[in-house]
mmCIF file with all atom_site columns, C-alpha atoms in Angstrom:
data_model
loop_
_atom_site.group_PDB
_atom_site.id
_atom_site.type_symbol
_atom_site.label_atom_id
_atom_site.label_alt_id
_atom_site.label_comp_id
_atom_site.label_asym_id
_atom_site.label_entity_id
_atom_site.label_seq_id
_atom_site.pdbx_PDB_ins_code
_atom_site.Cartn_x
_atom_site.Cartn_y
_atom_site.Cartn_z
_atom_site.occupancy
_atom_site.B_iso_or_equiv
_atom_site.pdbx_formal_charge
_atom_site.auth_seq_id
_atom_site.auth_comp_id
_atom_site.auth_asym_id
_atom_site.auth_atom_id
_atom_site.pdbx_PDB_model_num
ATOM 1  C CA . MET A 1 1  ? -20.020 -1.695  6.351   1.00 84.00 ? 1  MET A CA 1
ATOM 2  C CA . PRO A 1 2  ? -17.679 -1.807  3.307   1.00 89.00 ? 2  PRO A CA 1
ATOM 3  C CA . LYS A 1 3  ? -14.051 -2.698  3.913   1.00 93.00 ? 3  LYS A CA 1
ATOM 4  C CA . LYS A 1 4  ? -11.453 0.046   3.478   1.00 95.00 ? 4  LYS A CA 1
ATOM 5  C CA . VAL A 1 5  ? -8.573  -0.381  1.027   1.00 93.00 ? 5  VAL A CA 1
ATOM 6  C CA . LEU A 1 6  ? -5.578  1.895   0.697   1.00 94.00 ? 6  LEU A CA 1
ATOM 7  C CA . VAL A 1 7  ? -3.989  1.815   -2.761  1.00 95.00 ? 7  VAL A CA 1
ATOM 8  C CA . VAL A 1 8  ? -0.405  3.089   -2.701  1.00 95.00 ? 8  VAL A CA 1
ATOM 9  C CA . GLU A 1 9  ? 0.641   3.853   -6.257  1.00 95.00 ? 9  GLU A CA 1
ATOM 10 C CA . ASP A 1 10 ? 2.616   6.750   -7.765  1.00 94.00 ? 10 ASP A CA 1
ATOM 11 C CA . ASP A 1 11 ? 1.405   6.180   -11.342 1.00 94.00 ? 11 ASP A CA 1
ATOM 12 C CA . PRO A 1 12 ? -1.963  7.997   -11.650 1.00 95.00 ? 12 PRO A CA 1
ATOM 13 C CA . ALA A 1 13 ? -3.246  5.721   -14.438 1.00 94.00 ? 13 ALA A CA 1
ATOM 14 C CA . ILE A 1 14 ? -2.590  2.536   -12.455 1.00 92.00 ? 14 ILE A CA 1
ATOM 15 C CA . ALA A 1 15 ? -3.992  4.091   -9.277  1.00 94.00 ? 15 ALA A CA 1
ATOM 16 C CA . MET A 1 16 ? -7.194  5.059   -11.098 1.00 95.00 ? 16 MET A CA 1
ATOM 17 C CA . VAL A 1 17 ? -7.697  1.561   -12.530 1.00 93.00 ? 17 VAL A CA 1
ATOM 18 C CA . LEU A 1 18 ? -7.151  -0.099  -9.148  1.00 93.00 ? 18 LEU A CA 1
ATOM 19 C CA . GLU A 1 19 ? -9.402  2.424   -7.413  1.00 95.00 ? 19 GLU A CA 1
ATOM 20 C CA . ARG A 1 20 ? -12.256 1.935   -9.879  1.00 95.00 ? 20 ARG A CA 1
ATOM 21 C CA . CYS A 1 21 ? -11.999 -1.858  -9.848  1.00 93.00 ? 21 CYS A CA 1
ATOM 22 C CA . LEU A 1 22 ? -12.083 -1.985  -6.059  1.00 94.00 ? 22 LEU A CA 1
ATOM 23 C CA . GLN A 1 23 ? -14.924 0.539   -5.819  1.00 96.00 ? 23 GLN A CA 1
ATOM 24 C CA . ASN A 1 24 ? -16.925 -1.513  -8.325  1.00 95.00 ? 24 ASN A CA 1
ATOM 25 C CA . GLN A 1 25 ? -16.513 -4.463  -5.950  1.00 95.00 ? 25 GLN A CA 1
ATOM 26 C CA . GLY A 1 26 ? -17.976 -2.410  -3.088  1.00 96.00 ? 26 GLY A CA 1
ATOM 27 C CA . TYR A 1 27 ? -14.812 -1.315  -1.256  1.00 96.00 ? 27 TYR A CA 1
ATOM 28 C CA . ASN A 1 28 ? -14.136 2.143   0.145   1.00 97.00 ? 28 ASN A CA 1
ATOM 29 C CA . VAL A 1 29 ? -10.867 3.143   -1.510  1.00 97.00 ? 29 VAL A CA 1
ATOM 30 C CA . SER A 1 30 ? -8.330  5.853   -0.824  1.00 97.00 ? 30 SER A CA 1
ATOM 31 C CA . VAL A 1 31 ? -5.111  6.451   -2.733  1.00 98.00 ? 31 VAL A CA 1
ATOM 32 C CA . ALA A 1 32 ? -1.648  7.458   -1.519  1.00 97.00 ? 32 ALA A CA 1
ATOM 33 C CA . THR A 1 33 ? 0.984   8.542   -4.033  1.00 97.00 ? 33 THR A CA 1
ATOM 34 C CA . ASP A 1 34 ? 4.198   8.020   -2.047  1.00 96.00 ? 34 ASP A CA 1
ATOM 35 C CA . GLY A 1 35 ? 5.543   6.181   0.987   1.00 95.00 ? 35 GLY A CA 1
ATOM 36 C CA . MET A 1 36 ? 5.120   9.028   3.475   1.00 96.00 ? 36 MET A CA 1
ATOM 37 C CA . ASP A 1 37 ? 1.550   9.649   2.328   1.00 97.00 ? 37 ASP A CA 1
ATOM 38 C CA . ALA A 1 38 ? 0.874   5.917   2.754   1.00 95.00 ? 38 ALA A CA 1
ATOM 39 C CA . LEU A 1 39 ? 2.074   5.927   6.380   1.00 94.00 ? 39 LEU A CA 1
ATOM 40 C CA . ASN A 1 40 ? 0.021   9.029   7.199   1.00 95.00 ? 40 ASN A CA 1
ATOM 41 C CA . LYS A 1 41 ? -3.157  7.684   5.584   1.00 96.00 ? 41 LYS A CA 1
ATOM 42 C CA . THR A 1 42 ? -2.700  4.293   7.241   1.00 92.00 ? 42 THR A CA 1
ATOM 43 C CA . LYS A 1 43 ? -2.594  5.893   10.694  1.00 91.00 ? 43 LYS A CA 1
ATOM 44 C CA . LYS A 1 44 ? -5.495  8.233   9.929   1.00 94.00 ? 44 LYS A CA 1
ATOM 45 C CA . GLU A 1 45 ? -7.859  5.923   8.005   1.00 93.00 ? 45 GLU A CA 1
ATOM 46 C CA . MET A 1 46 ? -7.003  2.462   9.437   1.00 91.00 ? 46 MET A CA 1
ATOM 47 C CA . PRO A 1 47 ? -7.575  0.504   6.179   1.00 92.00 ? 47 PRO A CA 1
ATOM 48 C CA . ASP A 1 48 ? -8.352  -3.204  6.244   1.00 89.00 ? 48 ASP A CA 1
ATOM 49 C CA . LEU A 1 49 ? -6.082  -3.879  3.252   1.00 89.00 ? 49 LEU A CA 1
ATOM 50 C CA . ILE A 1 50 ? -3.127  -2.033  1.737   1.00 90.00 ? 50 ILE A CA 1
ATOM 51 C CA . SER A 1 51 ? -2.139  -2.563  -1.890  1.00 90.00 ? 51 SER A CA 1
ATOM 52 C CA . LEU A 1 52 ? 1.446   -1.318  -1.859  1.00 89.00 ? 52 LEU A CA 1
ATOM 53 C CA . ASP A 1 53 ? 3.683   -0.563  -4.836  1.00 90.00 ? 53 ASP A CA 1
ATOM 54 C CA . ILE A 1 54 ? 7.359   -1.366  -4.237  1.00 88.00 ? 54 ILE A CA 1
ATOM 55 C CA . LEU A 1 55 ? 8.940   1.494   -6.198  1.00 89.00 ? 55 LEU A CA 1
ATOM 56 C CA . LEU A 1 56 ? 7.637   4.726   -4.672  1.00 91.00 ? 56 LEU A CA 1
ATOM 57 C CA . PRO A 1 57 ? 8.977   8.265   -4.270  1.00 91.00 ? 57 PRO A CA 1
ATOM 58 C CA . LYS A 1 58 ? 10.102  9.601   -0.866  1.00 91.00 ? 58 LYS A CA 1
ATOM 59 C CA . MET A 1 59 ? 10.089  6.137   0.760   1.00 92.00 ? 59 MET A CA 1
ATOM 60 C CA . ASP A 1 60 ? 9.983   2.811   -1.070  1.00 90.00 ? 60 ASP A CA 1
ATOM 61 C CA . GLY A 1 61 ? 7.287   0.242   -0.457  1.00 89.00 ? 61 GLY A CA 1
ATOM 62 C CA . ILE A 1 62 ? 9.644   -2.160  1.309   1.00 88.00 ? 62 ILE A CA 1
ATOM 63 C CA . LYS A 1 63 ? 10.457  0.431   3.976   1.00 92.00 ? 63 LYS A CA 1
ATOM 64 C CA . VAL A 1 64 ? 6.754   1.290   4.322   1.00 91.00 ? 64 VAL A CA 1
ATOM 65 C CA . CYS A 1 65 ? 5.983   -2.412  4.782   1.00 87.00 ? 65 CYS A CA 1
ATOM 66 C CA . ARG A 1 66 ? 8.707   -2.766  7.426   1.00 86.00 ? 66 ARG A CA 1
ATOM 67 C CA . LEU A 1 67 ? 7.471   0.264   9.357   1.00 89.00 ? 67 LEU A CA 1
ATOM 68 C CA . LEU A 1 68 ? 3.874   -0.963  9.268   1.00 85.00 ? 68 LEU A CA 1
ATOM 69 C CA . ARG A 1 69 ? 4.947   -4.409  10.417  1.00 81.00 ? 69 ARG A CA 1
ATOM 70 C CA . PHE A 1 70 ? 6.435   -2.918  13.592  1.00 79.00 ? 70 PHE A CA 1
ATOM 71 C CA . ASP A 1 71 ? 3.460   -0.608  14.219  1.00 73.00 ? 71 ASP A CA 1
ATOM 72 C CA . HIS A 1 72 ? 1.255   -2.432  16.734  1.00 61.00 ? 72 HIS A CA 1
ATOM 73 C CA . SER A 1 73 ? -1.868  -0.547  15.625  1.00 63.00 ? 73 SER A CA 1
ATOM 74 C CA . SER A 1 74 ? -1.494  -2.034  12.127  1.00 55.00 ? 74 SER A CA 1
ATOM 75 C CA . LYS A 1 75 ? -1.304  -5.713  13.152  1.00 55.00 ? 75 LYS A CA 1
ATOM 76 C CA . ARG A 1 76 ? -4.810  -6.505  11.920  1.00 57.00 ? 76 ARG A CA 1
ATOM 77 C CA . ARG A 1 77 ? -4.124  -5.149  8.408   1.00 57.00 ? 77 ARG A CA 1
ATOM 78 C CA . GLN A 1 78 ? -3.052  -7.152  5.393   1.00 56.00 ? 78 GLN A CA 1
ATOM 79 C CA . SER A 1 79 ? -0.547  -5.748  2.917   1.00 56.00 ? 79 SER A CA 1
ATOM 80 C CA . SER A 1 80 ? -0.103  -6.774  -0.676  1.00 55.00 ? 80 SER A CA 1
ATOM 81 C CA . CYS A 1 81 ? 3.158   -5.640  -2.298  1.00 57.00 ? 81 CYS A CA 1
ATOM 82 C CA . ARG A 1 82 ? 3.265   -5.393  -6.056  1.00 59.00 ? 82 ARG A CA 1
ATOM 83 C CA . ASN A 1 83 ? 5.422   -4.113  -8.869  1.00 55.00 ? 83 ASN A CA 1
ATOM 84 C CA . GLY A 1 84 ? 5.583   -4.626  -12.594 1.00 55.00 ? 84 GLY A CA 1
ATOM 85 C CA . SER A 1 85 ? 9.347   -5.039  -12.521 1.00 47.00 ? 85 SER A CA 1
ATOM 86 C CA . ASN A 1 86 ? 11.345  -8.221  -11.899 1.00 43.00 ? 86 ASN A CA 1
ATOM 87 C CA . LYS A 1 87 ? 13.838  -6.123  -9.944  1.00 45.00 ? 87 LYS A CA 1
ATOM 88 C CA . CYS A 1 88 ? 11.450  -6.073  -6.987  1.00 42.00 ? 88 CYS A CA 1
ATOM 89 C CA . PHE A 1 89 ? 11.959  -9.762  -6.321  1.00 42.00 ? 89 PHE A CA 1
ATOM 90 C CA . ARG A 1 90 ? 15.548  -9.136  -5.286  1.00 43.00 ? 90 ARG A CA 1
ATOM 91 C CA . LYS A 1 91 ? 14.433  -6.342  -2.966  1.00 44.00 ? 91 LYS A CA 1
ATOM 92 C CA . ARG A 1 92 ? 11.549  -8.341  -1.487  1.00 42.00 ? 92 ARG A CA 1
ATOM 93 C CA . LYS A 1 93 ? 13.989  -10.924 -0.159  1.00 42.00 ? 93 LYS A CA 1
ATOM 94 C CA . GLU A 1 94 ? 15.542  -8.156  1.951   1.00 43.00 ? 94 GLU A CA 1
ATOM 95 C CA . CYS A 1 95 ? 12.234  -7.478  3.706   1.00 39.00 ? 95 CYS A CA 1
#
């Protein structure tokens, strides 16, 4: 059975590229466009991997990551945080 990946990205162009690349590699992919959507889809779909943007509307990726870390049902998941900005490195140290 293919692994499930949740791509959390508010930029539609980037989300589409990531989705297509992962699907071409055989993954089942769903996309969330903001932090709240990411939390809801994580609970509903139980992805194996989450590709998480740092700068998101409604709730930033760092807060999403923190909340998932303390959610016992998400312990088996891996999260990958990413951002095209150098500003995220300062924020990541807070996590």
